[in-house]
Coordinates of C-alpha atoms in Angstrom, one line a residue:
M1 CA 98.1 163.8 52.9
T2 CA 100.2 161.7 50.5
R3 CA 98.8 159.0 48.3
Q4 CA 100.2 156.3 50.5
N5 CA 98.6 157.8 53.6
A6 CA 95.2 157.9 51.8
V7 CA 95.6 154.2 50.8
D8 CA 96.6 153.3 54.3
L9 CA 93.6 155.1 55.8
I10 CA 91.1 153.4 53.4
T11 CA 92.7 149.9 53.8
S12 CA 92.6 150.2 57.6
K13 CA 88.9 150.9 57.5
F14 CA 87.8 148.5 54.8
S15 CA 89.3 145.0 55.0
K16 CA 87.7 143.8 51.8
F17 CA 89.2 146.7 49.9
A18 CA 92.6 145.9 51.6
E19 CA 92.5 142.3 50.3
V20 CA 91.5 143.4 46.7
Y21 CA 94.1 146.2 46.7
Q22 CA 96.9 143.8 47.9
T23 CA 95.9 141.3 45.2
Y24 CA 96.0 144.1 42.6
Q25 CA 99.5 145.2 43.8
D26 CA 100.8 141.6 43.7
I27 CA 99.6 141.1 40.2
T28 CA 101.1 144.4 39.1
K29 CA 104.4 143.7 40.8
A30 CA 104.6 140.2 39.3
L31 CA 104.0 141.4 35.8
N32 CA 106.4 144.3 36.1
E33 CA 109.1 142.1 37.4
R34 CA 108.2 139.2 35.1
N35 CA 107.8 137.0 38.2
S36 CA 105.7 134.1 37.0
E37 CA 105.8 132.3 40.4
L38 CA 104.4 135.3 42.3
L39 CA 101.7 135.7 39.6
E40 CA 100.7 132.1 39.7
S41 CA 100.5 132.0 43.5
T42 CA 98.5 135.2 43.6
I43 CA 96.0 133.8 41.1
L44 CA 95.7 130.4 42.7
D45 CA 95.6 131.6 46.4
Y46 CA 93.0 134.3 45.9
Q47 CA 89.9 134.0 48.1
K48 CA 86.6 135.3 46.8
T49 CA 85.5 138.7 48.2
N50 CA 82.3 139.2 46.2
T51 CA 83.8 142.1 44.3
E52 CA 84.7 142.7 40.7
M53 CA 88.2 141.3 41.4
D54 CA 86.5 137.8 41.6
T55 CA 85.6 138.1 37.9
A56 CA 89.1 139.3 37.0
I57 CA 90.8 136.5 38.9
Q58 CA 88.4 133.9 37.4
T59 CA 89.4 135.1 33.9
L60 CA 93.1 134.9 34.8
R61 CA 92.6 131.4 36.1
Q62 CA 90.8 130.3 32.9
N63 CA 93.7 131.7 30.8
R64 CA 96.4 130.9 33.4
K65 CA 98.8 129.2 30.9
Y66 CA 98.8 132.3 28.6
V67 CA 99.0 134.8 31.4
L68 CA 102.0 133.0 32.9
N69 CA 103.7 132.8 29.5
S70 CA 103.3 136.6 29.2
A71 CA 105.1 137.0 32.4
K72 CA 107.9 134.5 31.5
F73 CA 108.7 135.7 28.0
E74 CA 109.3 139.1 26.5
Y75 CA 107.5 138.4 23.3
S76 CA 104.9 140.9 22.2
N77 CA 102.5 141.1 19.3
G78 CA 102.6 144.9 19.5
P79 CA 104.7 145.4 16.3
L80 CA 102.4 143.1 14.4
E81 CA 99.3 144.9 15.6
G82 CA 100.9 148.2 14.5
I83 CA 101.5 146.8 11.0
N84 CA 97.9 145.5 10.8
C85 CA 96.6 149.0 11.9
K86 CA 98.6 150.7 9.2
I87 CA 97.3 148.3 6.5
K88 CA 93.7 148.7 7.7
T89 CA 94.1 152.5 7.7
L90 CA 95.5 152.4 4.1
K91 CA 92.5 150.3 3.0
R92 CA 90.1 152.7 4.7
T93 CA 91.6 155.9 3.2
C94 CA 92.1 154.6 -0.3
Y95 CA 88.7 153.1 -0.9
G96 CA 90.2 150.3 -3.0
F97 CA 92.7 150.1 -5.8
A98 CA 92.4 149.3 -9.5
N99 CA 94.1 145.9 -8.9
Q100 CA 95.7 144.1 -6.0
K101 CA 99.2 144.6 -7.3
F102 CA 99.0 148.4 -6.7
F103 CA 97.6 147.8 -3.2
F104 CA 100.6 145.6 -2.3
L105 CA 103.0 148.1 -3.9
R106 CA 101.5 150.8 -1.7
I107 CA 102.0 148.6 1.4
D108 CA 105.6 148.0 0.3
C109 CA 106.1 151.7 0.1
I110 CA 104.8 152.3 3.6
F111 CA 107.1 149.8 5.2
S112 CA 110.3 150.4 3.2

């Protein structure tokens, strides 16, 4: 039995699961294809099913502007988060410096 056959079997027996699964697939497709129109229609057209998906969709609705922007634009704060992580790791491993100048020199050495 393939994965698709298993999904088809479950969705044919449980209609609530089928609705939630289709919503999940639509959101995933919209984000992967950067299709903000599909994402917005999926978020706005969702009907409550008394499942955990209701909470997820409610959160997406509350932050709709930002979620749609993430689908429209290719900007990411990932590189900045990586820099922050390296600096925090440096602070944790060095237990402080004699003065702030040496700390900034060490950060400069890491990123040069």
